[in-house]
Coordinates of C-alpha atoms and ligand atoms in Angstrom, one line a residue:
X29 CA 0.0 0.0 0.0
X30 CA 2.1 3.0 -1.4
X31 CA 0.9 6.9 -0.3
X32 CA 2.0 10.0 -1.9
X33 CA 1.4 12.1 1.2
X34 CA 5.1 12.8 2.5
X35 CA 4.0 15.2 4.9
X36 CA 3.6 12.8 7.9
X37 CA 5.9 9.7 6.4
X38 CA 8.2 8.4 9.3
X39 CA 11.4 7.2 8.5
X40 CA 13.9 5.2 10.2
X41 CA 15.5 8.6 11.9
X42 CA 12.2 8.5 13.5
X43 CA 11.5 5.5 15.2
X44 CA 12.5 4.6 18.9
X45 CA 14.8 2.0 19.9
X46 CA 15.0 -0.2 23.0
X47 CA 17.4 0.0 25.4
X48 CA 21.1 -1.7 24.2
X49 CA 25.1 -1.5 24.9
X50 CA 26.8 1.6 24.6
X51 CA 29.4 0.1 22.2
X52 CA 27.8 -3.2 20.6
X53 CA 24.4 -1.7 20.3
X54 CA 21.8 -4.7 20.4
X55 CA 23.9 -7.1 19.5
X56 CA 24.3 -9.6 22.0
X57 CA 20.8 -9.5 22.9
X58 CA 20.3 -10.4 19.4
X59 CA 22.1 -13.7 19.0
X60 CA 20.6 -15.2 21.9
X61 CA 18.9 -18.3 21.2
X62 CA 16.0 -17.3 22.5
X63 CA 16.1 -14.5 20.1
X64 CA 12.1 -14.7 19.4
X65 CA 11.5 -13.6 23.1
X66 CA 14.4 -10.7 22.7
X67 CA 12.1 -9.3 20.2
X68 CA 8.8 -9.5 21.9
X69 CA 10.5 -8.0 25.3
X70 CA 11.5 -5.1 22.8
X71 CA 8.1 -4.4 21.4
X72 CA 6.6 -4.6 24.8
X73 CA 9.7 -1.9 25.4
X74 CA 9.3 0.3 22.3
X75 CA 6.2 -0.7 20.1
X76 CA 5.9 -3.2 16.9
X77 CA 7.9 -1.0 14.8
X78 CA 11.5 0.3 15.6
X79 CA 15.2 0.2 15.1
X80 CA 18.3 -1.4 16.4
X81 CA 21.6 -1.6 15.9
X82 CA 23.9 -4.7 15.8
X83 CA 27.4 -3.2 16.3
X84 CA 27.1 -0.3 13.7
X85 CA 24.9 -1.5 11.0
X86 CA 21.2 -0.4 11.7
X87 CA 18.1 -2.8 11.1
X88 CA 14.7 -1.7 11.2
X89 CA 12.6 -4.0 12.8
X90 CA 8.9 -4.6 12.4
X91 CA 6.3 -6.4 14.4
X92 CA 3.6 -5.5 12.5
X93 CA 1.5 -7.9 10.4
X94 CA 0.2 -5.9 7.5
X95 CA 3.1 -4.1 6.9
X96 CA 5.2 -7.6 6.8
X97 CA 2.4 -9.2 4.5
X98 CA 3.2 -5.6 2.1
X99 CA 6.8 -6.2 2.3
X100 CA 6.9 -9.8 1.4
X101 CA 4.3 -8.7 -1.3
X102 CA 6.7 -6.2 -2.7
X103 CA 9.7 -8.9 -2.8
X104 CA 11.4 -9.2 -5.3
X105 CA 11.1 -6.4 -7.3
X106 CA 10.7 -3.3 -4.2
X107 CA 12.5 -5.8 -1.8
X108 CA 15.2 -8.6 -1.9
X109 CA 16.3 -10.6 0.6
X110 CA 19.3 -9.3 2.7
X111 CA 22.2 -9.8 0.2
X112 CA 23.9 -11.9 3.1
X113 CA 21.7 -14.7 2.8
X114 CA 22.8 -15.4 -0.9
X115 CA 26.6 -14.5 0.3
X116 CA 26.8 -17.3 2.8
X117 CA 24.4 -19.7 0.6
X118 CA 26.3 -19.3 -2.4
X119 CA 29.5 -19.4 -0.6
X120 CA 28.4 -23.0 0.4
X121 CA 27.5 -24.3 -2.9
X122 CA 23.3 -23.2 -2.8
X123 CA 22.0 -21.6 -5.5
X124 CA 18.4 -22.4 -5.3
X125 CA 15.2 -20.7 -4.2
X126 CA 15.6 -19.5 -1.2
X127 CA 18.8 -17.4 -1.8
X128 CA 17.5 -16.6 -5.9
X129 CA 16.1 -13.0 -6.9
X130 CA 14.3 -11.3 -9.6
X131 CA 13.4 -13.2 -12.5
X132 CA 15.2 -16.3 -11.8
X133 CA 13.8 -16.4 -7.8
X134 CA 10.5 -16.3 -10.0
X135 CA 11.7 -19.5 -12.0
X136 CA 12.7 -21.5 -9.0
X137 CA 9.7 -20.7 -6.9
X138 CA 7.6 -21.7 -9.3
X139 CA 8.8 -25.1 -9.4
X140 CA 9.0 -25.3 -5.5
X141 CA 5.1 -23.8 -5.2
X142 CA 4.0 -26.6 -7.7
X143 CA 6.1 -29.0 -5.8
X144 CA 4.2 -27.9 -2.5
X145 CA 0.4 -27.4 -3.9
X146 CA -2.4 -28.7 -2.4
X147 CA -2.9 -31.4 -4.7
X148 CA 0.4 -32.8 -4.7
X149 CA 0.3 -32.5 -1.0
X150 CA -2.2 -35.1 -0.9
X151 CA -0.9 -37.1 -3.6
X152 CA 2.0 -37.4 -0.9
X153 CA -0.5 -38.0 1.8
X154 CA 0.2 -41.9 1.6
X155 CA 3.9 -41.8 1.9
X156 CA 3.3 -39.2 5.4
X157 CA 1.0 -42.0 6.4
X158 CA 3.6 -45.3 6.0
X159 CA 6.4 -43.0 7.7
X160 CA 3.9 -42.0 10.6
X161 CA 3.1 -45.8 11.1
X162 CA 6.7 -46.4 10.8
X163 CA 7.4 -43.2 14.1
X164 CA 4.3 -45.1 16.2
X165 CA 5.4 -48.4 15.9
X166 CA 8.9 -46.8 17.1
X167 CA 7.2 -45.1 19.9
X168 CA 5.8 -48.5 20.8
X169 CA 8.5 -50.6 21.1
X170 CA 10.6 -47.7 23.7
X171 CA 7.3 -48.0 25.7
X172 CA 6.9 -51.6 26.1
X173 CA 10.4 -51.4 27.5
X174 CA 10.0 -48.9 29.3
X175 CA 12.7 -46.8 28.0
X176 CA 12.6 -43.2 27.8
X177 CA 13.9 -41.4 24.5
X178 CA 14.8 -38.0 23.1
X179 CA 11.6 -36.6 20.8
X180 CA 13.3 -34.1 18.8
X181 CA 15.7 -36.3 17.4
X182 CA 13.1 -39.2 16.7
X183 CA 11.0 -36.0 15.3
X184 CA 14.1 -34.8 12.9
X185 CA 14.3 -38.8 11.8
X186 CA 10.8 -38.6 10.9
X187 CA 11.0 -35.3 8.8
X188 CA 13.9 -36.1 7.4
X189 CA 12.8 -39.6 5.5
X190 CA 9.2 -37.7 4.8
X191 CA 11.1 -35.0 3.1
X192 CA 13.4 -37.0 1.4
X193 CA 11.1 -39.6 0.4
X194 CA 8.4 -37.6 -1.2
X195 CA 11.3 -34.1 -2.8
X196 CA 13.7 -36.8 -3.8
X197 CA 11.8 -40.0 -3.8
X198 CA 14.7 -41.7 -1.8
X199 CA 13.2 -44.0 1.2
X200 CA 16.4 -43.0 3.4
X201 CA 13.9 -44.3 6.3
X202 CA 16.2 -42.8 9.1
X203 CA 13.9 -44.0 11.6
X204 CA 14.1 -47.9 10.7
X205 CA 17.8 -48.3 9.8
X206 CA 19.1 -46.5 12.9
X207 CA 21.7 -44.1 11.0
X208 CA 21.2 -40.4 12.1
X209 CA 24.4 -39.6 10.0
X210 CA 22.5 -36.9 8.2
X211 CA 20.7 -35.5 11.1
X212 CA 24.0 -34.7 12.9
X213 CA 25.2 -33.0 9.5
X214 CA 22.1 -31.2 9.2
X215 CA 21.8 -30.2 12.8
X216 CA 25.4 -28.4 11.8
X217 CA 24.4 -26.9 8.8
X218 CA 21.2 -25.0 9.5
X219 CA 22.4 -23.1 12.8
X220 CA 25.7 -22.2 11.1
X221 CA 23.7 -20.6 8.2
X222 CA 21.6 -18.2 10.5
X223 CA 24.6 -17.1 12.9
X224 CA 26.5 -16.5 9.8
X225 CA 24.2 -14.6 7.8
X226 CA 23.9 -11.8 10.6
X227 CA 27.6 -12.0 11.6
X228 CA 28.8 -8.4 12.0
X229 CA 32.3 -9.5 10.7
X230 CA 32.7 -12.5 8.3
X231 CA 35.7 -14.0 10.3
X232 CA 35.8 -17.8 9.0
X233 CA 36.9 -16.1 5.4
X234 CA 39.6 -15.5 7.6
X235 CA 40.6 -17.9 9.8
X236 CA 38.3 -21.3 10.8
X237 CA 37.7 -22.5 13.3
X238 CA 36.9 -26.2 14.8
X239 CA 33.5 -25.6 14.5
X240 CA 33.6 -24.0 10.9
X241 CA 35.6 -27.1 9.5
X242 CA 33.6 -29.4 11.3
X243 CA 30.4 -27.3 9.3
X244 CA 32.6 -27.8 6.2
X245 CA 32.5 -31.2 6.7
X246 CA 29.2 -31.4 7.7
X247 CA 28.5 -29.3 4.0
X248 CA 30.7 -32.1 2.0
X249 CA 28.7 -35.3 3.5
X250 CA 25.5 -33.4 2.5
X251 CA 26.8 -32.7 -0.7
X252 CA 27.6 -36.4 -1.4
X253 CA 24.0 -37.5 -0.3
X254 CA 22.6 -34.9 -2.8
X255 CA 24.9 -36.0 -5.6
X256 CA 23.5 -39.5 -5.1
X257 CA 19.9 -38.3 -5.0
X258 CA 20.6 -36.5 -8.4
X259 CA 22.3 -39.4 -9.7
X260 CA 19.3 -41.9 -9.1
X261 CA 16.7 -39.8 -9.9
X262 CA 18.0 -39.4 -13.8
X263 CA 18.6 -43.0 -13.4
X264 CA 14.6 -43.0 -13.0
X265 CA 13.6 -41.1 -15.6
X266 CA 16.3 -42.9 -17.8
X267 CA 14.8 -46.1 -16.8
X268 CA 10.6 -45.3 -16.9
X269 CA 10.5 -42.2 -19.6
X270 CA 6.5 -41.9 -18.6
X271 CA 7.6 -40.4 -15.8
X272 CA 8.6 -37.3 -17.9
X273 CA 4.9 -36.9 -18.2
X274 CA 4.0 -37.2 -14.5
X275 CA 7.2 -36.6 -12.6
X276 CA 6.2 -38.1 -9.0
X277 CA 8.4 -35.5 -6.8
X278 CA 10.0 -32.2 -6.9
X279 CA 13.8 -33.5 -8.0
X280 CA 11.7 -35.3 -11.2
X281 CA 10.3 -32.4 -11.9
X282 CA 13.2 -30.2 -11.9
X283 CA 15.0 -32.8 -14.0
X284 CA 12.4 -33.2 -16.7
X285 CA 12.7 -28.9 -16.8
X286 CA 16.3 -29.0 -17.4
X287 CA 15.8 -31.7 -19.8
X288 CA 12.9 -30.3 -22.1
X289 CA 13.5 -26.2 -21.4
X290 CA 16.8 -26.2 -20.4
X291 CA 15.7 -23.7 -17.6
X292 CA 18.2 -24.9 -14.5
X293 CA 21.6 -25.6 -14.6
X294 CA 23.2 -28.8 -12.5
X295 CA 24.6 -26.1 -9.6
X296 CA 20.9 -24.7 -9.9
X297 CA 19.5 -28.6 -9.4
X298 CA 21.4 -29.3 -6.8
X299 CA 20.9 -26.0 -5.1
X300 CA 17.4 -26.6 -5.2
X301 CA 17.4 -30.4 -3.9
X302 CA 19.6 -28.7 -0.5
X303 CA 17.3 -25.9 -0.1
X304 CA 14.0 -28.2 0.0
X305 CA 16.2 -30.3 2.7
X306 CA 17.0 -27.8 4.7
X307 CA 13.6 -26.2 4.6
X308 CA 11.2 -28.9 5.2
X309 CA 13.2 -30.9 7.8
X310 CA 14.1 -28.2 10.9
X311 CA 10.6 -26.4 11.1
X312 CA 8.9 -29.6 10.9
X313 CA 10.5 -31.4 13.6
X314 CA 11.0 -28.7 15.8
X315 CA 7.6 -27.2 15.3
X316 CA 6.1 -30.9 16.4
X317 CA 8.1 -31.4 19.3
X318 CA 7.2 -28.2 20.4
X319 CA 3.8 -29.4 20.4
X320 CA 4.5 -32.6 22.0
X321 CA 6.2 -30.5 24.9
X322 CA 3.4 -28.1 25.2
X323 CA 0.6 -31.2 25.3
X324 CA 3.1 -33.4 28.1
X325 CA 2.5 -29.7 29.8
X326 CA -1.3 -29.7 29.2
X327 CA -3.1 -32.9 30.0
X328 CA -6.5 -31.6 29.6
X329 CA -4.9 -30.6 25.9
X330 CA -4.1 -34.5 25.3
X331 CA -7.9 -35.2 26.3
X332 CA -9.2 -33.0 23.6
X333 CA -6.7 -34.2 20.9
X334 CA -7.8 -37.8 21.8
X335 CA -11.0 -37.5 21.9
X336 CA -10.9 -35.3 18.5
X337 CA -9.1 -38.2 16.8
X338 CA -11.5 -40.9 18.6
X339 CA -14.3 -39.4 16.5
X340 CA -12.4 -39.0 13.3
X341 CA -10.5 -42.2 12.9
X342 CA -12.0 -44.4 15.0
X343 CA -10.6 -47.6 13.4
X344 CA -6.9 -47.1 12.6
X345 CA -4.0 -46.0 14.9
X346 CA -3.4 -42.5 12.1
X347 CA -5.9 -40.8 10.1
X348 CA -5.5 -42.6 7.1
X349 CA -6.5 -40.1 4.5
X350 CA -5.7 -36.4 4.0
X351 CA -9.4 -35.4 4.2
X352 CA -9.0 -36.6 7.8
X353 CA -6.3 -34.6 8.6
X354 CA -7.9 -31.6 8.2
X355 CA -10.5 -32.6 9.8
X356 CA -8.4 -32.7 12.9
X357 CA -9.2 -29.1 14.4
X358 CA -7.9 -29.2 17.8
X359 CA -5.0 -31.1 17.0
X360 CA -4.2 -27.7 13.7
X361 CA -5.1 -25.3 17.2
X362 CA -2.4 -26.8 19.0
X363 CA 0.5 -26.7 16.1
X364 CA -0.5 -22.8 15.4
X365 CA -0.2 -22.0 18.9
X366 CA 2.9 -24.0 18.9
X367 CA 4.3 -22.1 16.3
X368 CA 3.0 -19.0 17.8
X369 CA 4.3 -19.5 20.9
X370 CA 8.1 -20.7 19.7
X371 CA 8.0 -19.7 15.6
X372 CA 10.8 -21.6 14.3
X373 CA 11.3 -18.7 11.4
X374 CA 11.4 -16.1 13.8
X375 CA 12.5 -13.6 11.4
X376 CA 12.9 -12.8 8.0
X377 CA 15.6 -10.1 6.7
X378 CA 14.8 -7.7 4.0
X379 CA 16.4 -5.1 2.1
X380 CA 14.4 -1.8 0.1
X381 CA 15.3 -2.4 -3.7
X382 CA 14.5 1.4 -3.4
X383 CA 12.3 3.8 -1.5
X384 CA 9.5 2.5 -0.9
X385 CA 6.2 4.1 1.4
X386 CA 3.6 1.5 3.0
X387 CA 1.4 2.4 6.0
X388 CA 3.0 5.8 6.7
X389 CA 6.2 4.5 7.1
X390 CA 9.3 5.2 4.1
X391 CA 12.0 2.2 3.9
X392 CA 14.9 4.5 2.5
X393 CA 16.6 2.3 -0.6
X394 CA 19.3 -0.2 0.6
X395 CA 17.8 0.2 4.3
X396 CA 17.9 -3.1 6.1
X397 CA 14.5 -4.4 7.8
Ligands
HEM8 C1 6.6 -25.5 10.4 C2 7.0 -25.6 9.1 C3 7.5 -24.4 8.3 C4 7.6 -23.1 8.6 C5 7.2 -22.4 9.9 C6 8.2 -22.5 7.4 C7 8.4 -21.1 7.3 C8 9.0 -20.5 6.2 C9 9.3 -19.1 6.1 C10 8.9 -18.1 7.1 C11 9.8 -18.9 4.8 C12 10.3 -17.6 4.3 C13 9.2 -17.0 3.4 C14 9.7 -15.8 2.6 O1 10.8 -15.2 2.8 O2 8.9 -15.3 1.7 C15 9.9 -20.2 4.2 C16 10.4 -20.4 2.9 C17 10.5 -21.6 2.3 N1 10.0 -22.8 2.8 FE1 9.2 -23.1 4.6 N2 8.4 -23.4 6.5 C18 8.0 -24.7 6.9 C19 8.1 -25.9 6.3 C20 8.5 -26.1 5.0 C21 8.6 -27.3 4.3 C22 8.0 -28.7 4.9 C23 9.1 -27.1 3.1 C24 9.4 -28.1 2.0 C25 9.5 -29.4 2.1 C26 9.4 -25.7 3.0 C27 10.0 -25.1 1.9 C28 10.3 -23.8 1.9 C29 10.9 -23.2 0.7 C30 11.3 -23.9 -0.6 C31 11.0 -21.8 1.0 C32 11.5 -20.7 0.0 C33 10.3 -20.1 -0.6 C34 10.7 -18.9 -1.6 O3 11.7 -18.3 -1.5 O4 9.8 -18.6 -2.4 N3 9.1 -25.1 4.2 N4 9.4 -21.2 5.0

């Protein structure tokens, strides 16, 4: 929502900012873990929309609903992502979606919003199902031994051959064969990304450190598992051409793209296959054991969960369709709230393309929000 009326536009020289250090600005508040919480303490300090400074460089930071949904609206042409994002990604070897802008973000996003529809969603619905049964019948064996067991690892098991499974169509099935080799890589990879992107200096151009070459690492095993994924997916397409016509997952159908319109390149491929990973494993399998914490808080939660499912699938130990899934209201309640409560995408960074007003408020060109 643009205005013309500059008379009473704020700008960033405007807005307040909560209380920080002298010399490092809001820094250290910022990279605390619990960074989410940082945040909400400063709007309770200062208001939804405000500045802070993270030793020197100034961010503008917004609470406010609308005017992030006008943003995110605007990307990419009146904003990008923060240029960092694609420095550290493509530093790493990822050039897909998430770090892409302009035209060729438009290109990739495509692809991964067709990937993602509704309807293929519950073409995949059958594949969720067998991996769910697979995590219960888990569950079930650590109970009848009375053995107790770390959820957020079991959860990043469970994401991880969901996601894999129905991008890639490779059953890694994490959960059956035992082998969390990729979950300790990924657990590496994904925090690295975030603490590098807002680093005020860029010291592991420099000099690395253990944990650096142990990401590096980390970044090569991935790599390999990709490679293979690549591999056996042409080796698919190679072997049942049909599938050209109806590729079953998102690495078949950016395969058949590069093959018919030559429209992504291998790096592009590949970028694309480590961005879906990344994406669809960590917020899934943090975002449910959040919500299996928050209902081992709430009993009388559990109750209405059960007694949601009772009536919905009565027979079977899963809903066994997607209709029933979303049919499961109380269950979606608690997994907003969970989100709500501990978003795993706390934030998203943003840079003005150019000037741009919305709501009253004027995002000076190359200002960082
Ligand atoms: C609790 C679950 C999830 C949450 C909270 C979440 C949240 C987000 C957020 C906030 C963004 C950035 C949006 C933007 O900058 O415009 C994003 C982007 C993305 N997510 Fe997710 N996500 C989740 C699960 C998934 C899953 C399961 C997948 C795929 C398997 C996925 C794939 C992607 C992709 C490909 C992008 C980049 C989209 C683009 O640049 O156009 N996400 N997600």
């Amino acid at each position: 929502m643009s205005t013309s009326n500059t008379s009473n536009i704020l700008t960033s020289d405007n807005l307040p900012s909560p209380k920080g250090h002298p010399l490092t600005g809001h820094f250290t508040d910022f990279r605390a873990n619990n960074k989410h919480r940082v945040m909400e303490k400063w709007v309770d300090e200062v208001g939804d929309l405000f500045r802070i400074s993270l030793i020197g460089k100034k961010f503008i930071v917004s609470a406010r609903s609308s005017l992030n949904k006008e943003v995110l609206r605007l990307r990419p042409n009146k904003f990008r992502r923060f240029s960092n994002i694609d420095q550290v990604m493509s530093e790493m070897g990822i050039c897909g979606v998430f770090n892409a802008e302009g035209e060729t973000w438009k290109n990739h996003r495509k692809l991964a919003s067709e990937a993602l529809n509704l309807d293929n969603v519950k073409s995949y619905y059958p594949t969720i199902a067998e991996i769910t049964e697979r995590l219960i019948r888990k569950f079930n064996k650590y109970a009848a031994l009375n053995e107790s067991f770390d959820v957020q690892k079991q959860m990043m098991r469970y994401t991880v051959d969901i996601t894999t499974e129905i991008a890639f169509g490779y059953p890694m099935n994490t959960l059956e064969k035992g082998d969390n080799t990729i979950q300790k890589h990924l657990n590496k990879i994904f925090p690295m990304i975030n603490s590098r992107i807002t680093a005020p200096i860029p010291i592991w151009r420099l000099i690395k450190s253990k944990k650096d070459r142990d990401f590096d690492h980390s970044l090569n095993e991935t790599r390999k598992l990709i490679i293979q994924f690549i591999k056996e997916g042409r080796q698919r397409l190679a072997d049942t051409p049909s599938l050209k016509q109806n590729p079953k997952n998102f690495l078949e159908a950016l395969l058949v793209q590069q093959e018919q319109k030559d429209k992504f390149t291998d790096y592009e491929i590949f970028g694309n296959i480590f961005t879906m990973l990344l994406a669809g494993e960590d917020t899934t399998s943090n975002t449910i054991s959040w919500c299996i914490y928050y209902l081992s808080q709430n009993p009388h939660l559990i109750e209405k969960v059960r007694a949601e499912a009772n009536v919905i699938y009565e027979e079977s130990n899963i809903p066994m369709t997607y209709k029933e899934v979303s049919q499961l209201k109380v269950a979606e309640a608690v997994a907003l709230e969970a989100l709500r409560i501990n978003p795993v995408t706390p934030n998203l960074y943003m840079t003005a393309n150019e000037d741009v007003e919305i709501e009253g408020f004027r995002f000076r060109k190359g200002e960082q929000s």
